Amino acid sequence: MTRISTAVWSSRIQAALGREPRSVQEALEGLRAVLKGDGVSKEEFFKAAREGWRFERFSRDDRVALIVWAALKEALEKTRRRLVQKTGSTMVVRKDDRLKEEVKGVRTIGTWKSPEGRVYDVYPWDVSTRVRKGVQIAHPQYGQGTILEVDGNAVTVGFKAGRKRLALKAVKGMILDRYAEAADRRVADAQGWLERFLTSREEVRVSSRLERECELAGNPHFSEGIVSEELRERLEALGLGPEEYTLEDLQERASLLPRKEAALRELLPELPEGFCLSEAQRLARQQGFASKEEGLKAGALLQEIAALRALRAELHRAGYAPVRAVAYRDSSGEVVYTAPVYG
């Protein structure tokens, strides 16, 4: 089966946007432009949606690839639902051949063919419970019965007392699921996988953004920057942007924060140390400044303090090295699952 390359689609979306997408929404906008202007890409996209193509492997450390992957996945799922809307399936496919031994005595109700062409047995609990001919119900007055016919909002049910015509809405709450207590191997498999992951996982420390920036210093193709582009624009608009956004320059800018806070407390004497911005804004509105210049100065200090606090927070996050739990396949040592570790 042909696979979807996130690298190829990343280049297409970047060309449409004129820059790297910074969010899934931006990537979706770029994808929309690509599909509108490139017939080859459009044909490939819809073919992938119809045939259920899978994604090629890519590094989870590649932020742009992750954003493009999330956007493509969302767009492909929506497109696939529209394409198969007329013949949609509510079946849950079982892929484990060992199930045939565990459902002995229960007959299959048919088969289901996957988009890949593989045929699977379908059991009664694989199909969503709904009002249809042959389904058993339990009526509080007439006892157990079998649905004989569904006609719009009315249902004809056969009981020992005879045929009764009931409202569809009422019958939905009376359906008997004869297989609700049947053993389902999928639950046991999921529990086993979880237990093995918790007992055999290994915690791996991932490089922080600051460490990656130091490693990739001078390489504009892979550099993400220590702080976000939005914060850069904010600092420059306030005249606080350094000449170079190196760690030393950014730390020097963040060191201005105590002086700015002290200057604001001189204008607002009631403001305590360690104040929050909402409290400072409330006092500034209530304060009767001696001149218009003092009011403007207080407003400018509030904006500068907000930007410098955001800079301090981003520098702290950039130095944070997250920890991930990794589970490996015993036979090959291949990574089969990773999850972030909290706490």
mmCIF file of C-alpha atoms in Angstrom:
data_model
loop_
_atom_site.group_PDB
_atom_site.id
_atom_site.type_symbol
_atom_site.label_atom_id
_atom_site.label_comp_id
_atom_site.label_asym_id
_atom_site.label_seq_id
_atom_site.Cartn_x
_atom_site.Cartn_y
_atom_site.Cartn_z
ATOM 1 C CA MET A 1 0.000 0.000 0.000
ATOM 2 C CA THR A 2 1.218 3.508 -0.831
ATOM 3 C CA ARG A 3 2.008 5.559 2.273
ATOM 4 C CA ILE A 4 1.583 9.259 3.038
ATOM 5 C CA SER A 5 4.845 11.196 3.406
ATOM 6 C CA THR A 6 4.629 14.004 5.982
ATOM 7 C CA ALA A 7 7.859 15.464 4.564
ATOM 8 C CA VAL A 8 6.323 15.883 1.096
ATOM 9 C CA TRP A 9 3.108 17.409 2.414
ATOM 10 C CA SER A 10 5.077 19.657 4.795
ATOM 11 C CA SER A 11 6.958 21.161 1.836
ATOM 12 C CA ARG A 12 3.698 21.649 -0.091
ATOM 13 C CA ILE A 13 1.960 23.361 2.823
ATOM 14 C CA GLN A 14 4.999 25.530 3.599
ATOM 15 C CA ALA A 15 5.110 26.629 -0.045
ATOM 16 C CA ALA A 16 1.406 27.540 0.075
ATOM 17 C CA LEU A 17 1.751 29.493 3.340
ATOM 18 C CA GLY A 18 5.149 31.000 2.608
ATOM 19 C CA ARG A 19 6.436 29.798 5.988
ATOM 20 C CA GLU A 20 6.229 26.867 8.389
ATOM 21 C CA PRO A 21 2.782 26.251 9.921
ATOM 22 C CA ARG A 22 2.750 27.132 13.616
ATOM 23 C CA SER A 23 -0.541 25.411 14.459
ATOM 24 C CA VAL A 24 -2.844 22.699 13.138
ATOM 25 C CA GLN A 25 -5.296 25.383 12.011
ATOM 26 C CA GLU A 26 -2.610 27.087 9.917
ATOM 27 C CA ALA A 27 -1.624 23.726 8.427
ATOM 28 C CA LEU A 28 -5.270 23.072 7.485
ATOM 29 C CA GLU A 29 -5.444 26.469 5.786
ATOM 30 C CA GLY A 30 -2.276 25.654 3.843
ATOM 31 C CA LEU A 31 -3.664 22.224 2.932
ATOM 32 C CA ARG A 32 -6.849 23.850 1.635
ATOM 33 C CA ALA A 33 -4.765 26.130 -0.595
ATOM 34 C CA VAL A 34 -2.701 23.164 -1.860
ATOM 35 C CA LEU A 35 -5.791 21.122 -2.766
ATOM 36 C CA LYS A 36 -7.357 24.127 -4.487
ATOM 37 C CA GLY A 37 -4.351 24.969 -6.636
ATOM 38 C CA ASP A 38 -2.581 21.644 -7.234
ATOM 39 C CA GLY A 39 -4.523 18.993 -9.140
ATOM 40 C CA VAL A 40 -1.916 16.275 -8.575
ATOM 41 C CA SER A 41 -1.923 16.801 -4.812
ATOM 42 C CA LYS A 42 -5.727 16.848 -4.793
ATOM 43 C CA GLU A 43 -5.940 13.533 -6.655
ATOM 44 C CA GLU A 44 -3.369 11.978 -4.311
ATOM 45 C CA PHE A 45 -5.222 13.270 -1.223
ATOM 46 C CA PHE A 46 -8.610 11.863 -2.226
ATOM 47 C CA LYS A 47 -7.050 8.549 -3.271
ATOM 48 C CA ALA A 48 -5.415 8.314 0.177
ATOM 49 C CA ALA A 49 -8.780 9.033 1.810
ATOM 50 C CA ARG A 50 -10.617 6.416 -0.270
ATOM 51 C CA GLU A 51 -8.023 3.668 0.117
ATOM 52 C CA GLY A 52 -7.091 4.363 3.740
ATOM 53 C CA TRP A 53 -3.387 5.041 3.234
ATOM 54 C CA ARG A 54 -1.177 5.017 6.305
ATOM 55 C CA PHE A 55 1.520 7.506 7.232
ATOM 56 C CA GLU A 56 5.225 6.916 6.808
ATOM 57 C CA ARG A 57 7.244 6.963 10.007
ATOM 58 C CA PHE A 58 8.724 10.304 11.013
ATOM 59 C CA SER A 59 10.581 11.737 13.993
ATOM 60 C CA ARG A 60 8.285 12.877 16.792
ATOM 61 C CA ASP A 61 10.886 15.554 17.571
ATOM 62 C CA ASP A 62 10.043 17.277 14.271
ATOM 63 C CA ARG A 63 7.476 19.888 15.357
ATOM 64 C CA VAL A 64 6.429 20.837 11.809
ATOM 65 C CA ALA A 65 5.937 17.182 10.830
ATOM 66 C CA LEU A 66 3.740 16.640 13.897
ATOM 67 C CA ILE A 67 1.584 19.666 13.048
ATOM 68 C CA VAL A 68 1.216 18.580 9.398
ATOM 69 C CA TRP A 69 0.478 14.982 10.465
ATOM 70 C CA ALA A 70 -2.314 16.151 12.817
ATOM 71 C CA ALA A 71 -3.816 18.386 10.114
ATOM 72 C CA LEU A 72 -3.677 15.667 7.442
ATOM 73 C CA LYS A 73 -5.152 13.087 9.795
ATOM 74 C CA GLU A 74 -8.102 15.343 10.641
ATOM 75 C CA ALA A 75 -8.716 16.289 6.991
ATOM 76 C CA LEU A 76 -8.433 12.684 5.759
ATOM 77 C CA GLU A 77 -10.859 11.391 8.396
ATOM 78 C CA LYS A 78 -13.468 14.033 7.504
ATOM 79 C CA THR A 79 -13.034 13.339 3.790
ATOM 80 C CA ARG A 80 -13.215 9.573 4.309
ATOM 81 C CA ARG A 81 -16.476 9.947 6.256
ATOM 82 C CA ARG A 82 -17.993 11.956 3.403
ATOM 83 C CA LEU A 83 -16.830 9.488 0.770
ATOM 84 C CA VAL A 84 -18.246 6.430 2.548
ATOM 85 C CA GLN A 85 -21.312 8.132 4.013
ATOM 86 C CA LYS A 86 -23.707 6.120 1.857
ATOM 87 C CA THR A 87 -22.151 2.769 2.791
ATOM 88 C CA GLY A 88 -20.831 3.501 6.253
ATOM 89 C CA SER A 89 -20.186 0.566 8.579
ATOM 90 C CA THR A 90 -20.864 0.452 12.324
ATOM 91 C CA MET A 91 -18.863 -2.741 12.779
ATOM 92 C CA VAL A 92 -15.865 -3.072 15.048
ATOM 93 C CA VAL A 93 -13.364 -5.311 13.274
ATOM 94 C CA ARG A 94 -11.634 -8.079 15.203
ATOM 95 C CA LYS A 95 -8.089 -8.731 14.025
ATOM 96 C CA ASP A 96 -7.050 -11.505 16.414
ATOM 97 C CA ASP A 97 -7.547 -15.022 15.006
ATOM 98 C CA ARG A 98 -7.419 -16.470 18.556
ATOM 99 C CA LEU A 99 -10.923 -15.097 19.129
ATOM 100 C CA LYS A 100 -12.400 -17.965 17.136
ATOM 101 C CA GLU A 101 -11.558 -20.323 19.988
ATOM 102 C CA GLU A 102 -13.061 -18.085 22.665
ATOM 103 C CA VAL A 103 -16.429 -17.528 20.978
ATOM 104 C CA LYS A 104 -17.158 -21.224 20.467
ATOM 105 C CA GLY A 105 -20.881 -21.844 20.340
ATOM 106 C CA VAL A 106 -21.720 -18.341 19.062
ATOM 107 C CA ARG A 107 -22.418 -18.168 15.352
ATOM 108 C CA THR A 108 -21.173 -15.340 13.178
ATOM 109 C CA ILE A 109 -23.798 -13.140 11.562
ATOM 110 C CA GLY A 110 -21.722 -12.463 8.456
ATOM 111 C CA THR A 111 -18.383 -11.119 7.277
ATOM 112 C CA TRP A 112 -16.911 -7.662 6.723
ATOM 113 C CA LYS A 113 -14.340 -6.755 4.075
ATOM 114 C CA SER A 114 -11.837 -4.079 5.046
ATOM 115 C CA PRO A 115 -10.535 -1.412 2.630
ATOM 116 C CA GLU A 116 -7.318 -3.455 2.437
ATOM 117 C CA GLY A 117 -9.297 -6.423 1.117
ATOM 118 C CA ARG A 118 -9.050 -8.661 4.213
ATOM 119 C CA VAL A 119 -12.249 -10.447 5.284
ATOM 120 C CA TYR A 120 -13.187 -10.698 8.965
ATOM 121 C CA ASP A 121 -15.868 -12.664 10.806
ATOM 122 C CA VAL A 122 -18.572 -10.485 12.340
ATOM 123 C CA TYR A 123 -20.178 -11.502 15.641
ATOM 124 C CA PRO A 124 -23.433 -10.136 17.126
ATOM 125 C CA TRP A 125 -21.608 -7.804 19.518
ATOM 126 C CA ASP A 126 -19.567 -6.319 16.671
ATOM 127 C CA VAL A 127 -22.668 -4.566 15.338
ATOM 128 C CA SER A 128 -24.127 -1.578 17.174
ATOM 129 C CA THR A 129 -27.367 -2.321 19.005
ATOM 130 C CA ARG A 130 -30.290 -0.763 17.177
ATOM 131 C CA VAL A 131 -33.959 -1.374 16.479
ATOM 132 C CA ARG A 132 -34.180 -3.824 13.587
ATOM 133 C CA LYS A 133 -36.044 -6.976 12.592
ATOM 134 C CA GLY A 134 -35.226 -10.013 14.751
ATOM 135 C CA VAL A 135 -34.001 -8.082 17.809
ATOM 136 C CA GLN A 136 -35.341 -9.249 21.199
ATOM 137 C CA ILE A 137 -36.961 -6.745 23.576
ATOM 138 C CA ALA A 138 -38.384 -6.944 27.116
ATOM 139 C CA HIS A 139 -41.708 -5.124 27.599
ATOM 140 C CA PRO A 140 -42.801 -4.332 31.192
ATOM 141 C CA GLN A 141 -46.367 -5.562 30.473
ATOM 142 C CA TYR A 142 -46.153 -8.134 27.658
ATOM 143 C CA GLY A 143 -42.797 -9.690 28.560
ATOM 144 C CA GLN A 144 -40.192 -10.721 25.992
ATOM 145 C CA GLY A 145 -40.900 -10.271 22.306
ATOM 146 C CA THR A 146 -39.279 -10.142 18.881
ATOM 147 C CA ILE A 147 -39.323 -7.170 16.513
ATOM 148 C CA LEU A 148 -41.198 -8.205 13.356
ATOM 149 C CA GLU A 149 -41.282 -4.940 11.426
ATOM 150 C CA VAL A 150 -39.996 -1.363 11.653
ATOM 151 C CA ASP A 151 -42.157 1.205 9.883
ATOM 152 C CA GLY A 152 -41.042 4.788 10.433
ATOM 153 C CA ASN A 153 -41.685 5.709 14.081
ATOM 154 C CA ALA A 154 -43.764 2.591 14.718
ATOM 155 C CA VAL A 155 -42.518 -0.944 15.495
ATOM 156 C CA THR A 156 -44.476 -4.191 15.260
ATOM 157 C CA VAL A 157 -43.441 -6.672 17.956
ATOM 158 C CA GLY A 158 -44.526 -10.299 18.386
ATOM 159 C CA PHE A 159 -45.364 -11.356 21.979
ATOM 160 C CA LYS A 160 -47.059 -14.453 23.427
ATOM 161 C CA ALA A 161 -50.148 -12.291 23.755
ATOM 162 C CA GLY A 162 -50.008 -11.480 20.029
ATOM 163 C CA ARG A 163 -48.666 -8.747 17.779
ATOM 164 C CA LYS A 164 -48.403 -5.275 19.278
ATOM 165 C CA ARG A 165 -47.599 -1.951 17.607
ATOM 166 C CA LEU A 166 -45.286 0.217 19.742
ATOM 167 C CA ALA A 167 -43.541 3.548 19.412
ATOM 168 C CA LEU A 168 -39.963 3.371 18.086
ATOM 169 C CA LYS A 169 -38.714 5.721 20.824
ATOM 170 C CA ALA A 170 -40.065 3.448 23.562
ATOM 171 C CA VAL A 171 -38.707 0.255 21.973
ATOM 172 C CA LYS A 172 -35.142 1.629 21.954
ATOM 173 C CA GLY A 173 -35.043 1.400 25.748
ATOM 174 C CA MET A 174 -36.346 -2.191 25.833
ATOM 175 C CA ILE A 175 -33.746 -3.931 23.629
ATOM 176 C CA LEU A 176 -32.205 -7.068 25.139
ATOM 177 C CA ASP A 177 -28.496 -7.582 24.426
ATOM 178 C CA ARG A 178 -28.016 -11.338 24.736
ATOM 179 C CA TYR A 179 -24.262 -10.960 24.329
ATOM 180 C CA ALA A 180 -23.645 -8.122 26.798
ATOM 181 C CA GLU A 181 -21.954 -10.509 29.257
ATOM 182 C CA ALA A 182 -19.999 -12.452 26.617
ATOM 183 C CA ALA A 183 -16.242 -12.482 27.077
ATOM 184 C CA ASP A 184 -14.485 -10.043 24.768
ATOM 185 C CA ARG A 185 -10.799 -10.768 24.224
ATOM 186 C CA ARG A 186 -10.084 -7.136 23.314
ATOM 187 C CA VAL A 187 -10.596 -6.028 26.929
ATOM 188 C CA ALA A 188 -8.206 -8.687 28.236
ATOM 189 C CA ASP A 189 -5.646 -7.782 25.552
ATOM 190 C CA ALA A 190 -5.817 -4.100 26.475
ATOM 191 C CA GLN A 191 -5.388 -4.907 30.158
ATOM 192 C CA GLY A 192 -2.408 -7.146 29.394
ATOM 193 C CA TRP A 193 -0.728 -4.485 27.255
ATOM 194 C CA LEU A 194 -1.219 -1.890 29.990
ATOM 195 C CA GLU A 195 0.210 -4.168 32.685
ATOM 196 C CA ARG A 196 3.248 -5.017 30.546
ATOM 197 C CA PHE A 197 3.835 -1.346 29.768
ATOM 198 C CA LEU A 198 3.662 -0.327 33.433
ATOM 199 C CA THR A 199 6.049 -3.089 34.524
ATOM 200 C CA SER A 200 8.576 -2.900 31.688
ATOM 201 C CA ARG A 201 8.559 0.777 30.730
ATOM 202 C CA GLU A 202 11.702 2.853 30.829
ATOM 203 C CA GLU A 203 11.761 6.568 31.577
ATOM 204 C CA VAL A 204 13.753 8.569 29.046
ATOM 205 C CA ARG A 205 14.714 12.214 29.515
ATOM 206 C CA VAL A 206 14.060 14.200 26.340
ATOM 207 C CA SER A 207 16.252 17.164 25.393
ATOM 208 C CA SER A 208 14.852 20.534 26.364
ATOM 209 C CA ARG A 209 14.270 23.208 23.741
ATOM 210 C CA LEU A 210 17.193 25.148 25.175
ATOM 211 C CA GLU A 211 19.516 22.143 24.765
ATOM 212 C CA ARG A 212 18.335 21.585 21.200
ATOM 213 C CA GLU A 213 18.946 25.240 20.375
ATOM 214 C CA CYS A 214 22.479 25.046 21.762
ATOM 215 C CA GLU A 215 23.109 21.917 19.702
ATOM 216 C CA LEU A 216 21.677 23.455 16.521
ATOM 217 C CA ALA A 217 23.209 26.912 17.024
ATOM 218 C CA GLY A 218 23.898 28.561 13.683
ATOM 219 C CA ASN A 219 21.667 26.205 11.686
ATOM 220 C CA PRO A 220 18.618 28.224 10.525
ATOM 221 C CA HIS A 221 16.940 25.208 8.908
ATOM 222 C CA PHE A 222 16.289 23.316 12.148
ATOM 223 C CA SER A 223 16.391 26.072 14.772
ATOM 224 C CA GLU A 224 13.083 26.626 16.578
ATOM 225 C CA GLY A 225 14.235 29.601 18.634
ATOM 226 C CA ILE A 226 14.391 29.850 22.403
ATOM 227 C CA VAL A 227 11.267 32.021 22.540
ATOM 228 C CA SER A 228 8.217 32.100 20.301
ATOM 229 C CA GLU A 229 7.833 34.368 17.284
ATOM 230 C CA GLU A 230 4.801 36.050 18.909
ATOM 231 C CA LEU A 231 6.864 37.052 21.946
ATOM 232 C CA ARG A 232 9.638 38.370 19.699
ATOM 233 C CA GLU A 233 7.177 40.664 17.924
ATOM 234 C CA ARG A 234 5.742 41.743 21.271
ATOM 235 C CA LEU A 235 9.154 42.644 22.704
ATOM 236 C CA GLU A 236 10.191 44.517 19.573
ATOM 237 C CA ALA A 237 6.934 46.506 19.506
ATOM 238 C CA LEU A 238 7.695 47.689 23.066
ATOM 239 C CA GLY A 239 11.326 48.466 22.256
ATOM 240 C CA LEU A 240 12.603 45.635 24.459
ATOM 241 C CA GLY A 241 13.867 43.333 21.724
ATOM 242 C CA PRO A 242 17.587 42.494 21.927
ATOM 243 C CA GLU A 243 19.849 42.701 18.884
ATOM 244 C CA GLU A 244 20.352 38.925 18.919
ATOM 245 C CA TYR A 245 18.038 36.395 20.527
ATOM 246 C CA THR A 246 20.742 34.410 22.240
ATOM 247 C CA LEU A 247 20.308 33.037 25.734
ATOM 248 C CA GLU A 248 22.587 35.694 27.238
ATOM 249 C CA ASP A 249 20.737 38.563 25.527
ATOM 250 C CA LEU A 250 17.331 37.217 26.549
ATOM 251 C CA GLN A 251 18.433 36.739 30.163
ATOM 252 C CA GLU A 252 19.734 40.313 30.173
ATOM 253 C CA ARG A 253 16.328 41.544 28.985
ATOM 254 C CA ALA A 254 14.534 39.445 31.623
ATOM 255 C CA SER A 255 16.747 41.022 34.315
ATOM 256 C CA LEU A 256 14.989 44.352 33.601
ATOM 257 C CA LEU A 257 11.793 43.032 35.183
ATOM 258 C CA PRO A 258 12.545 43.970 38.871
ATOM 259 C CA ARG A 259 13.365 47.565 37.886
ATOM 260 C CA LYS A 260 10.159 47.900 35.846
ATOM 261 C CA GLU A 261 8.081 46.523 38.733
ATOM 262 C CA ALA A 262 9.763 48.941 41.193
ATOM 263 C CA ALA A 263 9.029 51.872 38.857
ATOM 264 C CA LEU A 264 5.348 50.874 38.699
ATOM 265 C CA ARG A 265 5.131 50.623 42.506
ATOM 266 C CA GLU A 266 6.442 54.207 42.723
ATOM 267 C CA LEU A 267 3.459 55.348 40.654
ATOM 268 C CA LEU A 268 1.061 53.021 42.527
ATOM 269 C CA PRO A 269 2.195 53.039 46.202
ATOM 270 C CA GLU A 270 -0.601 50.636 47.262
ATOM 271 C CA LEU A 271 0.748 47.942 44.951
ATOM 272 C CA PRO A 272 2.405 45.127 46.974
ATOM 273 C CA GLU A 273 5.481 43.142 45.937
ATOM 274 C CA GLY A 274 4.722 40.097 43.843
ATOM 275 C CA PHE A 275 1.569 41.753 42.481
ATOM 276 C CA CYS A 276 -0.506 40.259 39.681
ATOM 277 C CA LEU A 277 -1.209 42.262 36.536
ATOM 278 C CA SER A 278 -4.995 42.294 36.987
ATOM 279 C CA GLU A 279 -4.548 43.851 40.444
ATOM 280 C CA ALA A 280 -2.161 46.479 39.022
ATOM 281 C CA GLN A 281 -4.593 47.315 36.196
ATOM 282 C CA ARG A 282 -7.453 47.740 38.699
ATOM 283 C CA LEU A 283 -5.402 50.104 40.877
ATOM 284 C CA ALA A 284 -4.241 52.047 37.808
ATOM 285 C CA ARG A 285 -7.867 52.642 36.785
ATOM 286 C CA GLN A 286 -8.781 53.781 40.298
ATOM 287 C CA GLN A 287 -5.654 55.902 40.802
ATOM 288 C CA GLY A 288 -5.967 59.626 40.194
ATOM 289 C CA PHE A 289 -2.642 60.453 38.508
ATOM 290 C CA ALA A 290 -1.269 63.974 38.896
ATOM 291 C CA SER A 291 -0.709 64.315 35.153
ATOM 292 C CA LYS A 292 -1.563 62.612 31.893
ATOM 293 C CA GLU A 293 2.110 61.711 31.446
ATOM 294 C CA GLU A 294 2.085 59.640 34.660
ATOM 295 C CA GLY A 295 -0.989 57.722 33.467
ATOM 296 C CA LEU A 296 0.645 56.978 30.120
ATOM 297 C CA LYS A 297 3.846 55.915 31.877
ATOM 298 C CA ALA A 298 1.908 53.513 34.109
ATOM 299 C CA GLY A 299 0.175 52.003 31.076
ATOM 300 C CA ALA A 300 3.495 51.541 29.261
ATOM 301 C CA LEU A 301 5.059 49.926 32.350
ATOM 302 C CA LEU A 302 2.149 47.496 32.615
ATOM 303 C CA GLN A 303 2.684 46.361 29.001
ATOM 304 C CA GLU A 304 6.434 46.013 29.487
ATOM 305 C CA ILE A 305 6.033 44.047 32.720
ATOM 306 C CA ALA A 306 3.537 41.684 31.035
ATOM 307 C CA ALA A 307 5.968 41.050 28.147
ATOM 308 C CA LEU A 308 8.982 40.549 30.450
ATOM 309 C CA ARG A 309 7.037 38.129 32.651
ATOM 310 C CA ALA A 310 6.063 36.181 29.538
ATOM 311 C CA LEU A 311 9.754 36.154 28.534
ATOM 312 C CA ARG A 312 10.758 34.838 31.945
ATOM 313 C CA ALA A 313 8.114 32.094 31.715
ATOM 314 C CA GLU A 314 9.237 31.032 28.220
ATOM 315 C CA LEU A 315 12.881 30.892 29.311
ATOM 316 C CA HIS A 316 11.832 28.653 32.196
ATOM 317 C CA ARG A 317 9.861 26.353 29.865
ATOM 318 C CA ALA A 318 12.712 26.264 27.346
ATOM 319 C CA GLY A 319 15.011 24.834 30.022
ATOM 320 C CA TYR A 320 12.495 22.184 31.067
ATOM 321 C CA ALA A 321 13.454 18.699 29.894
ATOM 322 C CA PRO A 322 10.338 16.496 29.712
ATOM 323 C CA VAL A 323 10.437 12.821 30.645
ATOM 324 C CA ARG A 324 8.714 10.166 28.538
ATOM 325 C CA ALA A 325 7.938 6.563 29.372
ATOM 326 C CA VAL A 326 9.019 4.206 26.581
ATOM 327 C CA ALA A 327 8.010 0.578 26.035
ATOM 328 C CA TYR A 328 10.090 -1.678 23.773
ATOM 329 C CA ARG A 329 9.249 -4.848 21.871
ATOM 330 C CA ASP A 330 10.986 -7.730 23.669
ATOM 331 C CA SER A 331 12.044 -9.534 20.498
ATOM 332 C CA SER A 332 13.520 -6.639 18.511
ATOM 333 C CA GLY A 333 13.954 -3.779 20.962
ATOM 334 C CA GLU A 334 11.774 -1.579 18.737
ATOM 335 C CA VAL A 335 9.856 1.239 20.443
ATOM 336 C CA VAL A 336 6.176 0.290 20.408
ATOM 337 C CA TYR A 337 4.676 2.985 22.639
ATOM 338 C CA THR A 338 5.670 6.214 24.361
ATOM 339 C CA ALA A 339 3.763 8.432 26.789
ATOM 340 C CA PRO A 340 4.644 11.610 28.740
ATOM 341 C CA VAL A 341 5.379 11.250 32.457
ATOM 342 C CA TYR A 342 3.662 13.734 34.750
ATOM 343 C CA GLY A 343 4.353 14.430 38.378
#
